[in-house]
mmCIF file of C-alpha atoms and ligand atoms in Angstrom:
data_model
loop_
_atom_site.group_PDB
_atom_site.id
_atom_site.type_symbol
_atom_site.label_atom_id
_atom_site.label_comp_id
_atom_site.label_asym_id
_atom_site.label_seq_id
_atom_site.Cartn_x
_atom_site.Cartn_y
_atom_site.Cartn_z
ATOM 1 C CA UNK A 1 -12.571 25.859 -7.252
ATOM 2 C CA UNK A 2 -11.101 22.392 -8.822
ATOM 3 C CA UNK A 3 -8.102 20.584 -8.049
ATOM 4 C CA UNK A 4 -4.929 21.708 -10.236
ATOM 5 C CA UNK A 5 -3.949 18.719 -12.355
ATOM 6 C CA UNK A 6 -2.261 16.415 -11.969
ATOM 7 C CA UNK A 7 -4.271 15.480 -8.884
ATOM 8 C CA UNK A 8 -5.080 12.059 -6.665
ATOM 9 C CA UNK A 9 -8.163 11.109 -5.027
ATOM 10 C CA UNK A 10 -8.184 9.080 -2.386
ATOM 11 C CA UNK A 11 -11.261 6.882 -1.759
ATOM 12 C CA UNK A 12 -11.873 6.507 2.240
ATOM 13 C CA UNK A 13 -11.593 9.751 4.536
ATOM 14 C CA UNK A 14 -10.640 7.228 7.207
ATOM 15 C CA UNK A 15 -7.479 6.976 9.168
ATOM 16 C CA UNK A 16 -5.048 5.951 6.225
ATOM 17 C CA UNK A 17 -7.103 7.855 3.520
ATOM 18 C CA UNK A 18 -6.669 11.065 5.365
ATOM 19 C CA UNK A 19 -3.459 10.697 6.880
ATOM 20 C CA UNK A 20 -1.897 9.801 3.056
ATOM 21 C CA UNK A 21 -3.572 13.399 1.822
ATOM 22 C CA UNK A 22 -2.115 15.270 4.761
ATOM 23 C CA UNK A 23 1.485 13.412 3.958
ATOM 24 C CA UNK A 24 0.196 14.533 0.465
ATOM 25 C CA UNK A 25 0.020 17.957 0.905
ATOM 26 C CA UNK A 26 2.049 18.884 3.124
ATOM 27 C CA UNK A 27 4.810 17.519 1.185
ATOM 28 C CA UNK A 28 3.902 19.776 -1.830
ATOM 29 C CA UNK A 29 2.905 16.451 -3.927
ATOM 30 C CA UNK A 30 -0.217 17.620 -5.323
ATOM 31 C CA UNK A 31 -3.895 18.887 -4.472
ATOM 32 C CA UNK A 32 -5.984 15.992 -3.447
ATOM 33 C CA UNK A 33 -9.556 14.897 -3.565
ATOM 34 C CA UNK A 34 -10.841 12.911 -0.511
ATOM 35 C CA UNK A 35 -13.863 10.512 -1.293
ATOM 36 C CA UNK A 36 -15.634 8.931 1.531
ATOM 37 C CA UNK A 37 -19.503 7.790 1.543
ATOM 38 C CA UNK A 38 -20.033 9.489 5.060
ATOM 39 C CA UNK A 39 -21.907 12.580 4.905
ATOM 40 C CA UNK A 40 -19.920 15.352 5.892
ATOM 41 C CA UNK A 41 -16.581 13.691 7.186
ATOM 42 C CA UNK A 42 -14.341 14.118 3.756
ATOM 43 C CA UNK A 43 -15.640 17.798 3.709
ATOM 44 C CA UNK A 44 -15.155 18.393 7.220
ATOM 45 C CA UNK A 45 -11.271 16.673 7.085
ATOM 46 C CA UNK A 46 -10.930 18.507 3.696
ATOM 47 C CA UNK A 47 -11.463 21.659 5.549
ATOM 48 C CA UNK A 48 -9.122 21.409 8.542
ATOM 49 C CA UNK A 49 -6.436 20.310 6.574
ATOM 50 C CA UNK A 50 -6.700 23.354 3.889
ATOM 51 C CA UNK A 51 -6.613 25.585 7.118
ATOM 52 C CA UNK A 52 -3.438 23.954 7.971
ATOM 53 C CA UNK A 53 -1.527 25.269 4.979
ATOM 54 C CA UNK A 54 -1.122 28.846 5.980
ATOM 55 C CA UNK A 55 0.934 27.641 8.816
ATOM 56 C CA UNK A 56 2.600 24.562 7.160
ATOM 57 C CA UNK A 57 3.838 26.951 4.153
ATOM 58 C CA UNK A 58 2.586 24.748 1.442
ATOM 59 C CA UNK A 59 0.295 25.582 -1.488
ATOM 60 C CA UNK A 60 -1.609 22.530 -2.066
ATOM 61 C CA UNK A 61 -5.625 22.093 -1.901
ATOM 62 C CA UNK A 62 -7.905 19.467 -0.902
ATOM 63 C CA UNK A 63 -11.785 18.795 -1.663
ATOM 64 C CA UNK A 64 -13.788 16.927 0.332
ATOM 65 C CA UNK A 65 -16.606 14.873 -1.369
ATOM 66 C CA UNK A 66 -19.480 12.345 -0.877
ATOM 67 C CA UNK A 67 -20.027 12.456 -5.205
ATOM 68 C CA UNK A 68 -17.592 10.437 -7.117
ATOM 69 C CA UNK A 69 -18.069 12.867 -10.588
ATOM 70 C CA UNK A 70 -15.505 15.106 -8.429
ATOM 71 C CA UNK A 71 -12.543 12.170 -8.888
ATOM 72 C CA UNK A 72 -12.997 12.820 -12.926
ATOM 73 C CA UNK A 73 -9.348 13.942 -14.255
ATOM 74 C CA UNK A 74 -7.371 12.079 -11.476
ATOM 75 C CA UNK A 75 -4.226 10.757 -12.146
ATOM 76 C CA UNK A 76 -4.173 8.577 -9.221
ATOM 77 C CA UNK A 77 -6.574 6.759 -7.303
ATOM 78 C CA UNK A 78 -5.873 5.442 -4.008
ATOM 79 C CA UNK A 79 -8.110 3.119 -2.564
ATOM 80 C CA UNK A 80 -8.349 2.715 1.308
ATOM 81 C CA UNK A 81 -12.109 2.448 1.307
ATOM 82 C CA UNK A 82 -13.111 -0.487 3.804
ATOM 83 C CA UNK A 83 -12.755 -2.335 7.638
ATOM 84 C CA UNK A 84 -9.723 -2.124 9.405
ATOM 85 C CA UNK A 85 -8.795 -5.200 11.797
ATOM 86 C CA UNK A 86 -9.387 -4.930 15.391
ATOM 87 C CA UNK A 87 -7.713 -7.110 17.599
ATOM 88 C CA UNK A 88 -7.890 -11.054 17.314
ATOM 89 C CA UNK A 89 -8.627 -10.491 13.860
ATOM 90 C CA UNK A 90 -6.620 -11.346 10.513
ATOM 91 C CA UNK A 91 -6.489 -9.844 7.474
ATOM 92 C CA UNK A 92 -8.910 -12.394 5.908
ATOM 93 C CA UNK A 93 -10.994 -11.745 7.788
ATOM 94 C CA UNK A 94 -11.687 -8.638 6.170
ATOM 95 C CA UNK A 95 -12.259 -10.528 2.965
ATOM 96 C CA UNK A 96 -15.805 -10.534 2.810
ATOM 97 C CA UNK A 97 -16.766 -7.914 4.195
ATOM 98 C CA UNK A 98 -13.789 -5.573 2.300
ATOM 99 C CA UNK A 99 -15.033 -7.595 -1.095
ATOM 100 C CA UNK A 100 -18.572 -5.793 -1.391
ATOM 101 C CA UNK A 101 -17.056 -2.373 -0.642
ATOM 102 C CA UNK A 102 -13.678 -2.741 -3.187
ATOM 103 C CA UNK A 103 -15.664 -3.769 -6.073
ATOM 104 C CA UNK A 104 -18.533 -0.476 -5.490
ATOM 105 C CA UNK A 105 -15.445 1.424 -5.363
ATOM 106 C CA UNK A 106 -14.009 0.292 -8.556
ATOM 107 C CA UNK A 107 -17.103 0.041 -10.306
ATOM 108 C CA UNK A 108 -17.096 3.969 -9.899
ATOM 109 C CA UNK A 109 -13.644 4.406 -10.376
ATOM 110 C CA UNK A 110 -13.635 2.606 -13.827
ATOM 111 C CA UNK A 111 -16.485 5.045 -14.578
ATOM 112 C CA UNK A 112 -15.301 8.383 -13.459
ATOM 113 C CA UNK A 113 -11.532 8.506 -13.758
ATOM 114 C CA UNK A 114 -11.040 5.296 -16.606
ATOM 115 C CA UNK A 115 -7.216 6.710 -17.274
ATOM 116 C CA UNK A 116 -6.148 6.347 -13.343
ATOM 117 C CA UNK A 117 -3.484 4.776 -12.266
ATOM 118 C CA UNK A 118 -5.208 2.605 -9.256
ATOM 119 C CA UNK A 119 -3.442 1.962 -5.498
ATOM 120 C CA UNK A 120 -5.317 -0.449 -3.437
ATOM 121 C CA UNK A 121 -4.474 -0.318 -0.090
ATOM 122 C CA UNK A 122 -7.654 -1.692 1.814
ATOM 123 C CA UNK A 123 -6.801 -5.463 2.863
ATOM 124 C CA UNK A 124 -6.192 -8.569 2.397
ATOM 125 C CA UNK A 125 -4.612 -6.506 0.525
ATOM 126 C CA UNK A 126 -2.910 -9.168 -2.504
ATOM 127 C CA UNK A 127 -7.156 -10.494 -3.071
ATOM 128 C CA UNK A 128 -8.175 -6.863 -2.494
ATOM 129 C CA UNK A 129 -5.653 -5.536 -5.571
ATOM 130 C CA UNK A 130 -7.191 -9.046 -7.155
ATOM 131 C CA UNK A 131 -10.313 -8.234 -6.899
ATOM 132 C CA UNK A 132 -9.700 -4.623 -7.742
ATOM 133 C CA UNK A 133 -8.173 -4.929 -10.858
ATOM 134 C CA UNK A 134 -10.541 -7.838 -12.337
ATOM 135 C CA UNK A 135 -13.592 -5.220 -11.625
ATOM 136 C CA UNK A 136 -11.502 -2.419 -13.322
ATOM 137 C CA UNK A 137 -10.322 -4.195 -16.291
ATOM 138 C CA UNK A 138 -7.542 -1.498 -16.588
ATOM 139 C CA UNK A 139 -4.211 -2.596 -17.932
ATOM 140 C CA UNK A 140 -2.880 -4.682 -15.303
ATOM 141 C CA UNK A 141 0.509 -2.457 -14.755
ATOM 142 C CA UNK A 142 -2.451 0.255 -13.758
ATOM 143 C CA UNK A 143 -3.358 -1.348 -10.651
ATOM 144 C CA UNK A 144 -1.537 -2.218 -8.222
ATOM 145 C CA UNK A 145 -1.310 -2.965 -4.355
ATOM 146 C CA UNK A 146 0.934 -0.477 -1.071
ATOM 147 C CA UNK A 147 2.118 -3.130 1.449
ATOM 148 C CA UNK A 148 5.565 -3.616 0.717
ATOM 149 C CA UNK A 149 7.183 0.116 1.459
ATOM 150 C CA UNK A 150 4.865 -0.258 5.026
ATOM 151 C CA UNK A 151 6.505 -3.770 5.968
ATOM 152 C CA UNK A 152 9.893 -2.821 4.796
ATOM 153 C CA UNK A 153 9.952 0.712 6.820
ATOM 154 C CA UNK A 154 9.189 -1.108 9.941
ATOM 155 C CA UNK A 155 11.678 -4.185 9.429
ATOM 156 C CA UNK A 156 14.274 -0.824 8.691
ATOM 157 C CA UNK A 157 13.501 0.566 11.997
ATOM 158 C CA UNK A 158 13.599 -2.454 14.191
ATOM 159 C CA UNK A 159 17.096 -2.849 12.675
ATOM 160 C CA UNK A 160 18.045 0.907 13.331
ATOM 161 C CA UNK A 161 16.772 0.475 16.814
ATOM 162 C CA UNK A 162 18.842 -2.370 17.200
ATOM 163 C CA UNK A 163 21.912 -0.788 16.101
ATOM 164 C CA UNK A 164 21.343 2.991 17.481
ATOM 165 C CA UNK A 165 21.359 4.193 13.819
ATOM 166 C CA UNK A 166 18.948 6.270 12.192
ATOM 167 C CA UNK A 167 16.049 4.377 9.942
ATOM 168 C CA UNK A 168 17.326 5.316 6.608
ATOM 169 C CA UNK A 169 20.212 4.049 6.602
ATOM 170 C CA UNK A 170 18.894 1.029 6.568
ATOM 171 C CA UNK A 171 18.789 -0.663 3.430
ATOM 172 C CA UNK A 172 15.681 -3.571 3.037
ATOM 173 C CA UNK A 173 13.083 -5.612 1.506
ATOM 174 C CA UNK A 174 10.074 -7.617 2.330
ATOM 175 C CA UNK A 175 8.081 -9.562 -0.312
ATOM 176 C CA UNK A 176 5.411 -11.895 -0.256
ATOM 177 C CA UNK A 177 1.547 -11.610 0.351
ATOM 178 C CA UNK A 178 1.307 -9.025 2.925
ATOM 179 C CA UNK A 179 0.393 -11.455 5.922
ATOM 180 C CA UNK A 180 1.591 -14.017 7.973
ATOM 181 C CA UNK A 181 3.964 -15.600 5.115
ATOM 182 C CA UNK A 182 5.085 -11.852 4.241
ATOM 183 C CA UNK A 183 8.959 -12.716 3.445
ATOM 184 C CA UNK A 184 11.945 -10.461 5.203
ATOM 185 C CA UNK A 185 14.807 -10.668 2.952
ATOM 186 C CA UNK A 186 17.531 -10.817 4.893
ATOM 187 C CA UNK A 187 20.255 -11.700 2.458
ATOM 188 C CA UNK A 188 19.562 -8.013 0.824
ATOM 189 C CA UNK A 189 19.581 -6.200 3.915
ATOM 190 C CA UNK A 190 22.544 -3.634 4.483
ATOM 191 C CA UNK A 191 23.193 -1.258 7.255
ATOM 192 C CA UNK A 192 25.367 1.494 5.560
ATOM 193 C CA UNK A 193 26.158 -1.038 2.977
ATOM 194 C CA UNK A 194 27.429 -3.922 4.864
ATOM 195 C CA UNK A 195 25.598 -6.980 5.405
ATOM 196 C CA UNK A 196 22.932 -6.926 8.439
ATOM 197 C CA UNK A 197 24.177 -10.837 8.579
ATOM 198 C CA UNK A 198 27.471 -9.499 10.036
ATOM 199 C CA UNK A 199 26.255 -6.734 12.536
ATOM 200 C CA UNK A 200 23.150 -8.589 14.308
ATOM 201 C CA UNK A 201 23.447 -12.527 15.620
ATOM 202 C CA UNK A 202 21.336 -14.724 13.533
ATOM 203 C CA UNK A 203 18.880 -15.960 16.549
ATOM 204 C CA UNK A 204 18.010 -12.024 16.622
ATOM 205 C CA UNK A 205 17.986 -10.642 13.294
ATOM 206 C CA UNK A 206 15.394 -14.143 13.229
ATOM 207 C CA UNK A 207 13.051 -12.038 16.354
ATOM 208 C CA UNK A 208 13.627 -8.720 14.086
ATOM 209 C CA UNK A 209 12.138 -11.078 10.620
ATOM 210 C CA UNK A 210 8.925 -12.201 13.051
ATOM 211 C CA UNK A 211 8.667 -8.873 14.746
ATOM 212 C CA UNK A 212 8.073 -7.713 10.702
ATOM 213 C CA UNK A 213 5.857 -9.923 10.042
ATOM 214 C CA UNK A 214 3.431 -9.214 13.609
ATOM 215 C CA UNK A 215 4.336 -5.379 12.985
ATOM 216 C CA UNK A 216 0.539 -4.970 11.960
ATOM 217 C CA UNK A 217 -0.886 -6.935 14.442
ATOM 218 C CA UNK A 218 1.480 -5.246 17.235
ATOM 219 C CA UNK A 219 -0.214 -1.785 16.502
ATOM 220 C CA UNK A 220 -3.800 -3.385 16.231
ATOM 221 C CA UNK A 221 -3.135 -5.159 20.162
ATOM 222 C CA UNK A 222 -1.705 -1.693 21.188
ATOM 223 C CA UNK A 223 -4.742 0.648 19.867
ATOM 224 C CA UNK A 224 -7.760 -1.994 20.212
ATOM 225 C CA UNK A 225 -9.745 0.328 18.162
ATOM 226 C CA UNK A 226 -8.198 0.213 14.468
ATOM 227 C CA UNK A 227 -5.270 -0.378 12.108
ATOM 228 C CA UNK A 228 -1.720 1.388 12.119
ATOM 229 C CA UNK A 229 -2.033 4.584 9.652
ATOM 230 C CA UNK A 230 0.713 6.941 9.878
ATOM 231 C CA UNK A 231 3.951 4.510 8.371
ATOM 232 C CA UNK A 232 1.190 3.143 6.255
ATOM 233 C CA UNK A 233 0.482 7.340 4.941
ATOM 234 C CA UNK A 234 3.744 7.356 4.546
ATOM 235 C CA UNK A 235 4.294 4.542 1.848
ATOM 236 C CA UNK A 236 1.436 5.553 0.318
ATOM 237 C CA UNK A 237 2.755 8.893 -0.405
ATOM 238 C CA UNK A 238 6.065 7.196 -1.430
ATOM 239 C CA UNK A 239 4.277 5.473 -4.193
ATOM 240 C CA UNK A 240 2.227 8.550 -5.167
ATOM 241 C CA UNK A 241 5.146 10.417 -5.633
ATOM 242 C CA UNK A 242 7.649 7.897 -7.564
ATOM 243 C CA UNK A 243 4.483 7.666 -10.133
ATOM 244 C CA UNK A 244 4.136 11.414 -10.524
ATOM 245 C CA UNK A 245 6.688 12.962 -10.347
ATOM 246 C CA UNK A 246 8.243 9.612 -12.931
ATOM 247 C CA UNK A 247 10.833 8.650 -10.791
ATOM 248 C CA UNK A 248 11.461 4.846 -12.397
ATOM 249 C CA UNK A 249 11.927 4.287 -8.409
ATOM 250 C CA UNK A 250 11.979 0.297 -7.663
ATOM 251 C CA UNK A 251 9.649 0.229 -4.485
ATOM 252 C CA UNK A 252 8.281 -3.475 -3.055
ATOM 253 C CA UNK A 253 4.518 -3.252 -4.574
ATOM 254 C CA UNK A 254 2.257 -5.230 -4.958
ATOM 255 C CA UNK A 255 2.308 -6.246 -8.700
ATOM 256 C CA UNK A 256 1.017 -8.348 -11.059
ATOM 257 C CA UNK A 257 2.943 -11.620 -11.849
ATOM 258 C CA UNK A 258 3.271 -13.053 -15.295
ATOM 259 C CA UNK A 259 6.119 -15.775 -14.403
ATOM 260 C CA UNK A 260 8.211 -13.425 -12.760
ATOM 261 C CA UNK A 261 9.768 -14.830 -9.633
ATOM 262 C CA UNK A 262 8.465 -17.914 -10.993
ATOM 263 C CA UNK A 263 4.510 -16.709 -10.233
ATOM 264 C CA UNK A 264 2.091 -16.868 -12.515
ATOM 265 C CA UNK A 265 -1.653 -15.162 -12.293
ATOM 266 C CA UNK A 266 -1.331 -13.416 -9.119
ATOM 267 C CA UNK A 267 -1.001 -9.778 -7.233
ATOM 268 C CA UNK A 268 2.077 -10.410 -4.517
ATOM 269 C CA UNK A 269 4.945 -8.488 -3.371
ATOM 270 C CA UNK A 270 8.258 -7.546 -5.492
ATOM 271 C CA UNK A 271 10.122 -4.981 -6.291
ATOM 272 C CA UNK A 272 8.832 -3.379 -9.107
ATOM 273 C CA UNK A 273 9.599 0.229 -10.772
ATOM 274 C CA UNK A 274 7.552 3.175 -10.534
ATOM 275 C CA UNK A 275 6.691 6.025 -13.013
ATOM 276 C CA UNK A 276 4.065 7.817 -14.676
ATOM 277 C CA UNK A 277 2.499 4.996 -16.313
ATOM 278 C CA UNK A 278 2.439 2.982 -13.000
ATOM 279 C CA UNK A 279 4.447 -0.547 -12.649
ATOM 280 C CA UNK A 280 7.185 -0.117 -15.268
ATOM 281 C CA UNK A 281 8.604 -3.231 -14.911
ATOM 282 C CA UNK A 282 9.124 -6.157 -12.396
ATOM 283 C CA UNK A 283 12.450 -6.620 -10.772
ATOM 284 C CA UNK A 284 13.606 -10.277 -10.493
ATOM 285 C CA UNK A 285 16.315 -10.302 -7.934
ATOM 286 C CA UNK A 286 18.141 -13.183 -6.672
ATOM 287 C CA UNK A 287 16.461 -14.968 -3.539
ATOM 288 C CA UNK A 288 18.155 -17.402 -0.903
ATOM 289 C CA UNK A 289 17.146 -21.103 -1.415
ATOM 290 C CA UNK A 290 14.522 -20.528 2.070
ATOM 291 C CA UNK A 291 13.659 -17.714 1.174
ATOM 292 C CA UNK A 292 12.327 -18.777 -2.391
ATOM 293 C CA UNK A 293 10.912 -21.566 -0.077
ATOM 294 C CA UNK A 294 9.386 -18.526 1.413
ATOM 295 C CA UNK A 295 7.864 -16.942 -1.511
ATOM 296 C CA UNK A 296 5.832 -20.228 -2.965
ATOM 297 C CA UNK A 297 4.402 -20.978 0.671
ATOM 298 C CA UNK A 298 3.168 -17.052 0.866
ATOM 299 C CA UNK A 299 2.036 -17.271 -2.964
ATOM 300 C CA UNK A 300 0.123 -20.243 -1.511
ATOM 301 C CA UNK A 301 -1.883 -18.440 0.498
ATOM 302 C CA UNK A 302 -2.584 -15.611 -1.669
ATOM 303 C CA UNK A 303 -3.838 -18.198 -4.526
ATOM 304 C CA UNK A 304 -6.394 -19.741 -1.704
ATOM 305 C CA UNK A 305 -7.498 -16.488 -0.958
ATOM 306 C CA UNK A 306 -8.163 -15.000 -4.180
ATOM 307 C CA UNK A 307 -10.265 -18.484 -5.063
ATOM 308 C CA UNK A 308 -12.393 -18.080 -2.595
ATOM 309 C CA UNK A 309 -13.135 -13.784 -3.142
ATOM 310 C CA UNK A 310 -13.879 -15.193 -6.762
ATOM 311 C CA UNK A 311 -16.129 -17.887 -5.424
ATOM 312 C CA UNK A 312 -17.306 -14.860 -2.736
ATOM 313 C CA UNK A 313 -17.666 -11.825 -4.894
ATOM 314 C CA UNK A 314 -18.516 -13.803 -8.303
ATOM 315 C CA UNK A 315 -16.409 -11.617 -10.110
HETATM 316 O O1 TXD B 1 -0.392 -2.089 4.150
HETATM 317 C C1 TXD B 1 -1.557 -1.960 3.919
HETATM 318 N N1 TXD B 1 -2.035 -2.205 2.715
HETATM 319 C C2 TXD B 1 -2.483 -1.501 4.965
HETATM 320 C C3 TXD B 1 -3.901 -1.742 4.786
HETATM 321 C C4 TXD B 1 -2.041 -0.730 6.068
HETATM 322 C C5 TXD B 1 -2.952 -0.165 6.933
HETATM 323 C C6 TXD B 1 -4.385 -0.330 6.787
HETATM 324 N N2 TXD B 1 -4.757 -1.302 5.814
HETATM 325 C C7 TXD B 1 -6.179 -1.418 5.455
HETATM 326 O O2 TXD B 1 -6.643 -0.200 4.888
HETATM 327 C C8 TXD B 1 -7.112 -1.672 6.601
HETATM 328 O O3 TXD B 1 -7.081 -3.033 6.983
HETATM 329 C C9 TXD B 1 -8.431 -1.282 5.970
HETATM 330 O O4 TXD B 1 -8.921 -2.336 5.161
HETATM 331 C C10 TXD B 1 -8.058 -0.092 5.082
HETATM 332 C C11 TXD B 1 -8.405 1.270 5.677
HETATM 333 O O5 TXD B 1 -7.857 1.383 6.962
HETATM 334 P P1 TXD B 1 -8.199 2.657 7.894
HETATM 335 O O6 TXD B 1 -7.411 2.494 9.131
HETATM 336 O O7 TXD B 1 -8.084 3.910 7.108
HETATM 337 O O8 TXD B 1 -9.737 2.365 8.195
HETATM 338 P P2 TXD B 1 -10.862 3.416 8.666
HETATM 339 O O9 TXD B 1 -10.249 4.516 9.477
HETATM 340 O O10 TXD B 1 -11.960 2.623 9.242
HETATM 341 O O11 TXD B 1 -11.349 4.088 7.294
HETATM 342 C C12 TXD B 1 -12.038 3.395 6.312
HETATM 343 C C13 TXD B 1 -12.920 4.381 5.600
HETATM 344 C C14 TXD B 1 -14.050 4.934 6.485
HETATM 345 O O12 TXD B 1 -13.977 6.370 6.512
HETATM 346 C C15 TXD B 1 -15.329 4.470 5.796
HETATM 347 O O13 TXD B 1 -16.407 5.415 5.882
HETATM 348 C C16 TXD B 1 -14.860 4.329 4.368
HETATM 349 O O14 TXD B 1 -13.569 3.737 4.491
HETATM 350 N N3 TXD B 1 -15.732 3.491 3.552
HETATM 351 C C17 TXD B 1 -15.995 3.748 2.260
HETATM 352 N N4 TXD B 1 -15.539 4.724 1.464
HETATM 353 C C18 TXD B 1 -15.976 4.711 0.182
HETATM 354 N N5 TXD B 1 -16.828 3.797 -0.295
HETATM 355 C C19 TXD B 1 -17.286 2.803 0.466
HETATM 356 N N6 TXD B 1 -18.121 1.879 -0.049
HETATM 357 C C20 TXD B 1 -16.879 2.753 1.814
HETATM 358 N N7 TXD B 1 -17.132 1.929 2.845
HETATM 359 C C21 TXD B 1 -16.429 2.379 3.899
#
């Protein structure tokens, strides 16, 4: 049996490869194909989550593989192949060792499924998409980066669990390299449409803004053994299924920057909208002097750390 088109693969059975084809399937998305290089594991995953579906009520399939021919025809590509952090460690620190594995990855994606449209998620993930998309050479609205959904669904629940109201009503966005500098944006932040400036005291809605940016890290110190998967499945899927199903949805991504928001050469967070073709368009909204501020000392970093994968991987 194949997959039905249209289909994703997801490179990296792993915690957030897996968990994003569970969210996947169970939400009736599409079938999936699950690539990992471990003998055995994507097959073995592939299997318990097809014997789910009888009792989840869903329809949709999922092949487990070790042989990247079986990714031919995808529509998507989702890339989560690589370390996670463990604790004490940042992102870049990953870089090297996440380098070696993204471009293999791509290398094989550019030959088996040339039409994707590519989602890195493996960090750092603004180098990662970077790197990604230079060893691709697909059109750069083809490839593009999940880290912006993730930080924004956990700065929309620490506000909901500040107020005692439930997560989606929460209206947010975080842009910005997804690390340290990542940037909160406050002044567009609405709690059933009014202002989060006028419900929570500055000094605290400051705590919630750092508490975003540490939301990674505060998972890593918690399970010592790995990286948080489950809200990171979850934006995953919400990108898969904005491009499928063509929803022209503006999600934060991870895009590529021709001037917009005054950036120019670089993969870093904005909204940007969604459809079949993959980043329709970048959203420019209006920023907060400090928070601008914000956005040239994170697209700092990101420039210094996609110089040094290109010195690093020699693209
Ligand atoms: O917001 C975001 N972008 C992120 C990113 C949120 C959460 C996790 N983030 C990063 O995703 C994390 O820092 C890692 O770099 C990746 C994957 O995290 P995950 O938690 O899924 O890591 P695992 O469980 O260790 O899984 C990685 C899998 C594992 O099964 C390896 O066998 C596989 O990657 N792997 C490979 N697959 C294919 N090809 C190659 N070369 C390869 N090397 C390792």
């Amino acid at each position: 049996m194949k997959p039905r088109k249209p289909f994703v693969a997801v490179i990296g059975a792993g915690n957030v490869g897996a968990t994003s084809a569970q969210r996947i399937l169970e939400k009736g998305i599409s079938d999936v194909v699950l690539f990992d290089v471990v003998e055995g594991m994507p097959q073995g995953k592939a299997l318990d989550l097809n014997e789910s579906a009888p009792v989840e009520g869903h329809d949709r399939r999922i092949f487990g593989t070790n042989k990247y021919e079986d990714i031919a025809g995808a529509e998507i590509v989702v890339i989560t192949a690589g370390m996670a952090r463990k604790p004490g460690m940042t992102r870049e620190d990953l870089l090297g060792l996440n380098a070696k594995i993204i471009k293999d990855v791509c290398q094989n994606v550019k030959t088996h499924a040339p039409n994707s449209v590519v989602i890195v998620v493996t960090n750092p993930l603004d180098v990662m998409t970077y790197l990604a998309q230079e060893t691709l050479g697909f059109p750069k609205n083809r490839v593009f980066g999940m880290a912006g959904v993730l930080d924004t669904a956990r700065m929309r629940f620490f506000i909901a669990e500040r107020l005692d109201v439930v997560g989606k009503e929460v209206e947010a966005i975080v842009l910005g390299g997804h690390g340290d500098l990542m940037v909160p944006v406050s002044s567009h932040t609405k709690v059933s449409g009014r202002p989060v400036k006028d419900l929570i005291p500055a000094d605290e809605l400051a705590k919630i803004e750092q508490r975003t940016r540490d939301g990674g890290a505060e998972v890593v110190a918690l399970l010592k053994t790995g990286s948080a998967f489950y809200a990171p499945a979850t934006s995953v899927c919400e990108m898969v299924k904005a491009i499928l199903r063509d929803e022209k949805k503006v999600l934060p991504v991870c895009a590529y920057l021709n001037g917009e928001f005054g950036i120019k050469d670089l993969y870093f967070g904005v909204p940007a909208e969604l459809g079949r073709e993959g980043v329709r368009r970048v959203v420019e909204i209006p920023l907060a002097e400090a928070e601008k501020k914000q956005m040239e000392a994170s697209a700092a970093k990101v420039r210094q750390g996609v110089e040094e994968i290109l010195r690093v991987a020699k693209v």
